[in-house]
Amino acid sequence: MSARALAAGIASGSARAAAAIGLAALIGLDAAPARAFVPKPDRALAAIAQANLSSGRTQAIQLDLVMRIGEQASLATGQLVSHPSGLARLELRGSGGRVDRYLLSGPELLAAKDGEALANPQPMLQPIFLLQPSSQETLRVALESFGVDSRFIGVAPCGELDCYVFGDPALAAPAIHRLPSDASAADPGAGADAAHGLDAAAAGELDPADERARNAVIGRRGTLEIEPTIEPGRPIARLWVDTETLQIQRIDRDSGESLQLGPIVRFERLMVPAWLEIERPGEPTIHFDVKRAVRVNATPQAFNPSWLYSPIDPADPTSAGGSPPALASPAPSPVPTR
């Protein structure tokens, strides 16, 4: 099944949810139960992984970039290599000959400027590899490594789009856990007792502190999963995914940074965002335009920390650190897909 077909199947639930919300508003009822139409996290993760596969991103990829900060003109060119295992490296070359290198291994970020280690590197290299896992399980593990709790999924606007949002309990639909359907068959009196408990509670005959009364009501109606409390104002790690295309739109970090991804463009069979933007609290936005994208054969040695401090060849950025990843043939100009 294609990613678009999967998206259509999942999105049908969102359409029903929207209809339910409208109906609830019309008749003056609380619309919160409509959030239950949000797809199950595992199903959504599997569909997103399929979209990654269909986009040709499930092996190592290289992006050639042009960087600017805020409203300034272009400051540097860059080359980013990202591996679906969670490894990534970025080399930035400024007009004055300065070379900055960044290495990401899971959530750990290392950096060097002109071969000298940086103690507090800027968040130039974000987890682009979240666009690359090809299975539900590898995507789930990748999200967990960056603090995104994929058990929580909701729907929220993201710009002009609607997005599935993973990791935010405040946006997540509550999970309802019901007793097995044969519970009353196993105990013929259970259903009657539960019904009596509901009727008595409605009549005000039960003490709200009575644990047995609460259990009777829970047994009849099911229980709501308790959402963990989040400290107000604290950043939350979240993943935002377009409900229509299942392409990742935004990655929020619990450290406060946010990675925004542009519309998808095509370089031959490889589909990647047209641009990347890193937003930091109180700081100018870091913007990268993607000028070229290819799939590459990148070995683990290409992401060894020694690469940060290896000699720099001013004429050939791909030669830094010994043998570079093998590059595919140049791709034609990108064509927007939407």
Tab-separated table of C-alpha atoms in Angstrom:
chain	number	residue	atom	x	y	z
A	1	MET	CA	0.000	0.000	0.000
A	2	SER	CA	1.345	3.476	-0.907
A	3	ALA	CA	2.058	6.155	1.671
A	4	ARG	CA	-0.695	8.307	0.167
A	5	ALA	CA	-3.209	5.459	0.498
A	6	LEU	CA	-2.158	4.945	4.092
A	7	ALA	CA	-2.527	8.658	4.726
A	8	ALA	CA	-6.001	8.610	3.221
A	9	GLY	CA	-7.007	5.726	5.449
A	10	ILE	CA	-5.667	7.389	8.564
A	11	ALA	CA	-7.020	10.796	7.615
A	12	SER	CA	-10.541	9.395	7.270
A	13	GLY	CA	-10.574	9.141	11.024
A	14	SER	CA	-9.567	12.807	11.284
A	15	ALA	CA	-12.434	13.752	8.985
A	16	ARG	CA	-14.861	11.895	11.210
A	17	ALA	CA	-13.342	13.647	14.192
A	18	ALA	CA	-13.855	17.045	12.572
A	19	ALA	CA	-17.470	16.187	11.801
A	20	ALA	CA	-17.997	15.052	15.356
A	21	ILE	CA	-16.485	18.273	16.690
A	22	GLY	CA	-18.800	20.347	14.494
A	23	LEU	CA	-21.847	18.375	15.563
A	24	ALA	CA	-20.873	18.653	19.206
A	25	ALA	CA	-20.468	22.410	18.903
A	26	LEU	CA	-23.838	22.667	17.152
A	27	ILE	CA	-25.711	20.877	19.917
A	28	GLY	CA	-23.694	22.464	22.703
A	29	LEU	CA	-21.799	19.388	23.889
A	30	ASP	CA	-18.173	19.027	24.890
A	31	ALA	CA	-16.204	18.174	21.743
A	32	ALA	CA	-13.324	16.508	23.605
A	33	PRO	CA	-14.493	12.906	22.918
A	34	ALA	CA	-14.048	13.515	19.181
A	35	ARG	CA	-10.284	13.422	19.737
A	36	ALA	CA	-10.628	9.660	20.131
A	37	PHE	CA	-10.698	9.451	16.298
A	38	VAL	CA	-6.975	10.221	16.179
A	39	PRO	CA	-5.190	7.135	14.753
A	40	LYS	CA	-3.338	4.744	16.999
A	41	PRO	CA	0.337	5.728	17.357
A	42	ASP	CA	1.687	2.449	15.974
A	43	ARG	CA	-0.428	2.709	12.842
A	44	ALA	CA	0.622	6.304	12.234
A	45	LEU	CA	4.316	5.503	12.799
A	46	ALA	CA	4.135	2.654	10.284
A	47	ALA	CA	2.586	4.967	7.679
A	48	ILE	CA	5.236	7.649	8.256
A	49	ALA	CA	7.987	5.051	7.866
A	50	GLN	CA	6.383	3.981	4.581
A	51	ALA	CA	6.446	7.619	3.416
A	52	ASN	CA	10.167	7.753	4.254
A	53	LEU	CA	10.704	4.625	2.166
A	54	SER	CA	8.659	5.943	-0.767
A	55	SER	CA	10.676	9.176	-0.666
A	56	GLY	CA	13.960	7.301	-1.188
A	57	ARG	CA	15.519	8.477	2.072
A	58	THR	CA	16.135	5.166	3.844
A	59	GLN	CA	19.865	5.027	3.125
A	60	ALA	CA	22.526	7.659	3.785
A	61	ILE	CA	21.865	10.955	2.020
A	62	GLN	CA	23.948	14.047	1.345
A	63	LEU	CA	22.495	17.563	1.184
A	64	ASP	CA	24.459	20.471	-0.280
A	65	LEU	CA	23.379	23.627	1.549
A	66	VAL	CA	23.603	27.408	1.574
A	67	MET	CA	23.290	28.967	5.039
A	68	ARG	CA	22.141	32.353	6.253
A	69	ILE	CA	21.208	33.663	9.695
A	70	GLY	CA	18.248	35.975	10.206
A	71	GLU	CA	17.969	38.567	7.441
A	72	GLN	CA	21.649	38.431	6.549
A	73	ALA	CA	22.961	37.397	3.158
A	74	SER	CA	24.374	33.915	2.666
A	75	LEU	CA	27.164	33.300	5.163
A	76	ALA	CA	28.399	29.833	4.276
A	77	THR	CA	27.992	26.769	2.123
A	78	GLY	CA	27.578	23.401	3.724
A	79	GLN	CA	27.503	19.678	3.186
A	80	LEU	CA	25.328	17.516	5.427
A	81	VAL	CA	25.508	13.712	5.425
A	82	SER	CA	22.778	11.901	7.371
A	83	HIS	CA	22.508	8.175	8.070
A	84	PRO	CA	19.237	6.453	9.123
A	85	SER	CA	21.022	4.947	12.143
A	86	GLY	CA	21.142	8.385	13.789
A	87	LEU	CA	24.611	9.481	12.684
A	88	ALA	CA	25.110	12.780	10.866
A	89	ARG	CA	27.847	15.251	10.056
A	90	LEU	CA	27.836	18.809	8.758
A	91	GLU	CA	30.685	20.872	7.338
A	92	LEU	CA	30.209	24.633	6.903
A	93	ARG	CA	32.643	26.799	4.939
A	94	GLY	CA	32.546	30.565	5.374
A	95	SER	CA	33.685	33.155	2.858
A	96	GLY	CA	36.746	33.941	4.965
A	97	GLY	CA	38.026	30.376	4.786
A	98	ARG	CA	36.649	29.361	8.190
A	99	VAL	CA	35.550	25.728	8.432
A	100	ASP	CA	33.116	24.536	11.096
A	101	ARG	CA	32.339	20.849	11.535
A	102	TYR	CA	29.521	19.248	13.492
A	103	LEU	CA	28.983	15.586	14.334
A	104	LEU	CA	25.736	14.110	15.657
A	105	SER	CA	25.598	10.661	17.236
A	106	GLY	CA	22.097	10.148	18.568
A	107	PRO	CA	21.409	13.183	20.779
A	108	GLU	CA	25.124	13.946	21.326
A	109	LEU	CA	26.474	16.919	19.351
A	110	LEU	CA	30.220	17.520	18.906
A	111	ALA	CA	31.805	20.369	16.962
A	112	ALA	CA	35.104	21.939	15.940
A	113	LYS	CA	36.107	25.260	14.380
A	114	ASP	CA	39.163	25.102	12.123
A	115	GLY	CA	40.166	21.841	13.802
A	116	GLU	CA	39.758	23.118	17.381
A	117	ALA	CA	37.062	21.583	19.605
A	118	LEU	CA	34.079	23.760	20.583
A	119	ALA	CA	32.902	23.349	24.176
A	120	ASN	CA	29.379	24.714	23.565
A	121	PRO	CA	28.502	24.200	19.898
A	122	GLN	CA	25.553	25.969	18.335
A	123	PRO	CA	22.661	23.636	17.398
A	124	MET	CA	23.484	23.708	13.682
A	125	LEU	CA	22.999	19.960	13.204
A	126	GLN	CA	19.508	18.677	13.994
A	127	PRO	CA	18.064	15.112	13.752
A	128	ILE	CA	17.387	15.014	10.010
A	129	PHE	CA	17.698	11.224	10.293
A	130	LEU	CA	14.122	11.124	11.642
A	131	LEU	CA	13.117	11.435	7.963
A	132	GLN	CA	14.901	8.153	7.189
A	133	PRO	CA	13.676	5.154	9.294
A	134	SER	CA	11.852	2.601	7.146
A	135	SER	CA	9.934	0.708	9.844
A	136	GLN	CA	7.598	1.517	12.692
A	137	GLU	CA	9.983	0.149	15.308
A	138	THR	CA	13.107	1.961	14.094
A	139	LEU	CA	11.161	5.220	13.909
A	140	ARG	CA	9.804	4.722	17.429
A	141	VAL	CA	13.298	4.060	18.809
A	142	ALA	CA	14.682	7.084	16.940
A	143	LEU	CA	11.994	9.319	18.428
A	144	GLU	CA	12.646	8.000	21.919
A	145	SER	CA	16.358	8.784	21.559
A	146	PHE	CA	15.381	12.449	21.228
A	147	GLY	CA	12.833	12.404	24.023
A	148	VAL	CA	9.677	12.158	21.888
A	149	ASP	CA	7.142	9.898	23.610
A	150	SER	CA	5.416	8.336	20.607
A	151	ARG	CA	2.637	6.869	22.767
A	152	PHE	CA	0.978	10.292	22.669
A	153	ILE	CA	-0.541	11.434	19.371
A	154	GLY	CA	-2.930	14.275	18.606
A	155	VAL	CA	-3.907	16.589	15.745
A	156	ALA	CA	-3.135	20.318	15.580
A	157	PRO	CA	-2.693	23.032	12.924
A	158	CYS	CA	0.866	23.576	11.653
A	159	GLY	CA	0.830	26.618	9.417
A	160	GLU	CA	-1.693	25.996	6.657
A	161	LEU	CA	-1.607	22.238	7.236
A	162	ASP	CA	-3.074	19.833	9.755
A	163	CYS	CA	-0.468	17.747	11.523
A	164	TYR	CA	-0.302	14.666	13.669
A	165	VAL	CA	1.656	15.654	16.772
A	166	PHE	CA	3.645	13.009	18.641
A	167	GLY	CA	4.935	13.488	22.172
A	168	ASP	CA	2.651	16.170	23.651
A	169	PRO	CA	0.209	14.844	26.289
A	170	ALA	CA	-1.733	18.126	26.169
A	171	LEU	CA	-2.616	17.524	22.493
A	172	ALA	CA	-3.020	13.750	22.686
A	173	ALA	CA	-6.347	11.985	22.536
A	174	PRO	CA	-7.001	10.003	25.748
A	175	ALA	CA	-6.581	6.248	25.432
A	176	ILE	CA	-9.614	4.275	26.628
A	177	HIS	CA	-9.105	0.832	28.128
A	178	ARG	CA	-12.253	-1.284	28.352
A	179	LEU	CA	-12.969	-4.619	29.967
A	180	PRO	CA	-13.087	-7.671	27.657
A	181	SER	CA	-16.442	-8.031	25.931
A	182	ASP	CA	-17.038	-11.378	27.622
A	183	ALA	CA	-16.601	-9.972	31.154
A	184	SER	CA	-20.321	-9.998	31.860
A	185	ALA	CA	-20.641	-13.485	30.394
A	186	ALA	CA	-18.015	-14.763	32.818
A	187	ASP	CA	-19.915	-13.192	35.733
A	188	PRO	CA	-23.640	-12.788	34.943
A	189	GLY	CA	-24.097	-10.534	37.948
A	190	ALA	CA	-21.289	-8.183	37.024
A	191	GLY	CA	-23.249	-6.273	34.410
A	192	ALA	CA	-26.240	-5.804	36.667
A	193	ASP	CA	-24.050	-4.718	39.570
A	194	ALA	CA	-22.214	-2.220	37.392
A	195	ALA	CA	-25.454	-0.849	36.001
A	196	HIS	CA	-26.822	-0.520	39.511
A	197	GLY	CA	-23.659	1.304	40.517
A	198	LEU	CA	-24.097	3.810	37.673
A	199	ASP	CA	-27.749	4.369	38.539
A	200	ALA	CA	-26.974	4.807	42.210
A	201	ALA	CA	-24.156	7.228	41.491
A	202	ALA	CA	-26.439	9.275	39.266
A	203	ALA	CA	-28.984	9.386	42.087
A	204	GLY	CA	-26.362	10.544	44.559
A	205	GLU	CA	-26.683	7.421	46.710
A	206	LEU	CA	-22.956	6.508	46.648
A	207	ASP	CA	-20.150	8.141	48.543
A	208	PRO	CA	-17.653	9.482	45.975
A	209	ALA	CA	-14.862	8.296	48.263
A	210	ASP	CA	-16.119	4.723	48.170
A	211	GLU	CA	-13.483	2.797	46.177
A	212	ARG	CA	-15.884	0.001	45.330
A	213	ALA	CA	-18.350	2.463	43.835
A	214	ARG	CA	-15.633	4.007	41.671
A	215	ASN	CA	-14.537	0.559	40.504
A	216	ALA	CA	-18.098	-0.272	39.481
A	217	VAL	CA	-18.319	2.854	37.340
A	218	ILE	CA	-14.875	2.232	35.823
A	219	GLY	CA	-15.824	-1.328	34.960
A	220	ARG	CA	-18.822	-0.095	33.018
A	221	ARG	CA	-17.377	2.921	31.222
A	222	GLY	CA	-13.724	2.013	30.811
A	223	THR	CA	-10.788	4.006	32.157
A	224	LEU	CA	-8.930	6.980	30.768
A	225	GLU	CA	-5.150	6.840	30.671
A	226	ILE	CA	-3.753	9.448	33.032
A	227	GLU	CA	-1.634	12.001	31.199
A	228	PRO	CA	1.688	12.899	32.824
A	229	THR	CA	1.967	16.446	34.056
A	230	ILE	CA	4.327	18.770	32.183
A	231	GLU	CA	5.900	21.705	33.958
A	232	PRO	CA	4.345	24.917	32.530
A	233	GLY	CA	6.678	26.670	30.105
A	234	ARG	CA	8.996	23.696	29.809
A	235	PRO	CA	9.918	22.770	26.194
A	236	ILE	CA	8.444	19.473	24.987
A	237	ALA	CA	10.034	17.137	22.444
A	238	ARG	CA	7.470	16.752	19.649
A	239	LEU	CA	7.224	15.532	16.072
A	240	TRP	CA	4.802	17.237	13.650
A	241	VAL	CA	3.722	15.276	10.546
A	242	ASP	CA	1.462	16.420	7.690
A	243	THR	CA	-1.748	14.358	7.892
A	244	GLU	CA	-2.057	14.321	4.084
A	245	THR	CA	1.442	13.479	2.846
A	246	LEU	CA	2.840	11.959	6.079
A	247	GLN	CA	5.977	14.051	5.582
A	248	ILE	CA	7.629	15.466	8.708
A	249	GLN	CA	7.074	19.219	9.024
A	250	ARG	CA	8.676	20.112	12.338
A	251	ILE	CA	10.791	18.671	15.139
A	252	ASP	CA	10.654	20.330	18.558
A	253	ARG	CA	13.474	19.601	21.002
A	254	ASP	CA	13.182	19.557	24.790
A	255	SER	CA	16.270	21.792	24.797
A	256	GLY	CA	14.186	24.582	23.235
A	257	GLU	CA	15.238	24.418	19.578
A	258	SER	CA	12.792	23.725	16.783
A	259	LEU	CA	13.588	22.437	13.289
A	260	GLN	CA	11.148	23.557	10.584
A	261	LEU	CA	11.167	21.702	7.256
A	262	GLY	CA	10.203	23.229	3.922
A	263	PRO	CA	8.004	21.723	1.189
A	264	ILE	CA	9.207	18.483	-0.346
A	265	VAL	CA	11.209	18.739	-3.577
A	266	ARG	CA	12.492	15.963	-5.815
A	267	PHE	CA	16.074	15.300	-6.893
A	268	GLU	CA	15.560	12.384	-9.297
A	269	ARG	CA	14.182	9.600	-7.035
A	270	LEU	CA	15.157	11.319	-3.789
A	271	MET	CA	12.591	13.563	-2.078
A	272	VAL	CA	13.807	15.990	0.608
A	273	PRO	CA	12.708	19.323	2.138
A	274	ALA	CA	13.529	22.398	0.036
A	275	TRP	CA	14.913	24.146	3.110
A	276	LEU	CA	15.630	23.679	6.809
A	277	GLU	CA	15.175	26.299	9.528
A	278	ILE	CA	16.440	26.107	13.091
A	279	GLU	CA	14.617	28.334	15.559
A	280	ARG	CA	16.207	29.103	18.937
A	281	PRO	CA	14.646	31.037	21.818
A	282	GLY	CA	15.777	34.655	21.641
A	283	GLU	CA	18.132	34.040	18.696
A	284	PRO	CA	17.931	34.729	14.934
A	285	THR	CA	16.657	31.888	12.767
A	286	ILE	CA	19.272	29.727	11.040
A	287	HIS	CA	18.173	28.967	7.470
A	288	PHE	CA	19.578	26.361	5.071
A	289	ASP	CA	18.520	26.139	1.422
A	290	VAL	CA	18.975	22.679	-0.106
A	291	LYS	CA	20.737	23.052	-3.463
A	292	ARG	CA	21.454	19.400	-4.189
A	293	ALA	CA	20.598	16.019	-2.688
A	294	VAL	CA	22.021	12.579	-3.465
A	295	ARG	CA	22.090	9.159	-1.871
A	296	VAL	CA	25.568	8.120	-0.759
A	297	ASN	CA	27.450	5.103	0.537
A	298	ALA	CA	28.558	6.316	3.963
A	299	THR	CA	30.417	3.890	6.212
A	300	PRO	CA	30.565	4.292	10.026
A	301	GLN	CA	34.127	5.594	9.642
A	302	ALA	CA	32.715	8.676	7.907
A	303	PHE	CA	31.186	9.675	11.266
A	304	ASN	CA	34.216	9.036	13.461
A	305	PRO	CA	34.911	11.955	15.867
A	306	SER	CA	38.439	12.164	14.443
A	307	TRP	CA	36.865	13.701	11.315
A	308	LEU	CA	36.218	16.888	13.311
A	309	TYR	CA	39.940	17.526	13.740
A	310	SER	CA	41.337	16.070	10.517
A	311	PRO	CA	43.263	18.256	8.020
A	312	ILE	CA	41.160	20.569	5.881
A	313	ASP	CA	41.596	20.722	2.119
A	314	PRO	CA	40.513	24.235	1.090
A	315	ALA	CA	39.935	23.138	-2.494
A	316	ASP	CA	37.800	20.057	-1.900
A	317	PRO	CA	35.435	19.878	1.092
A	318	THR	CA	34.577	16.244	0.386
A	319	SER	CA	38.182	15.210	0.893
A	320	ALA	CA	38.314	16.240	4.562
A	321	GLY	CA	38.872	13.355	6.922
A	322	GLY	CA	40.352	10.916	4.434
A	323	SER	CA	38.068	8.879	2.191
A	324	PRO	CA	34.730	10.683	1.828
A	325	PRO	CA	31.393	8.939	1.301
A	326	ALA	CA	30.974	7.829	-2.303
A	327	LEU	CA	28.679	10.256	-4.110
A	328	ALA	CA	25.969	9.510	-6.624
A	329	SER	CA	25.805	11.310	-9.947
A	330	PRO	CA	24.610	14.950	-9.865
A	331	ALA	CA	20.848	15.378	-9.764
A	332	PRO	CA	18.800	17.785	-11.899
A	333	SER	CA	17.133	20.903	-10.549
A	334	PRO	CA	14.541	20.152	-7.878
A	335	VAL	CA	10.852	19.978	-8.765
A	336	PRO	CA	8.367	20.807	-5.975
A	337	THR	CA	5.923	17.982	-5.266
A	338	ARG	CA	3.194	20.167	-3.811
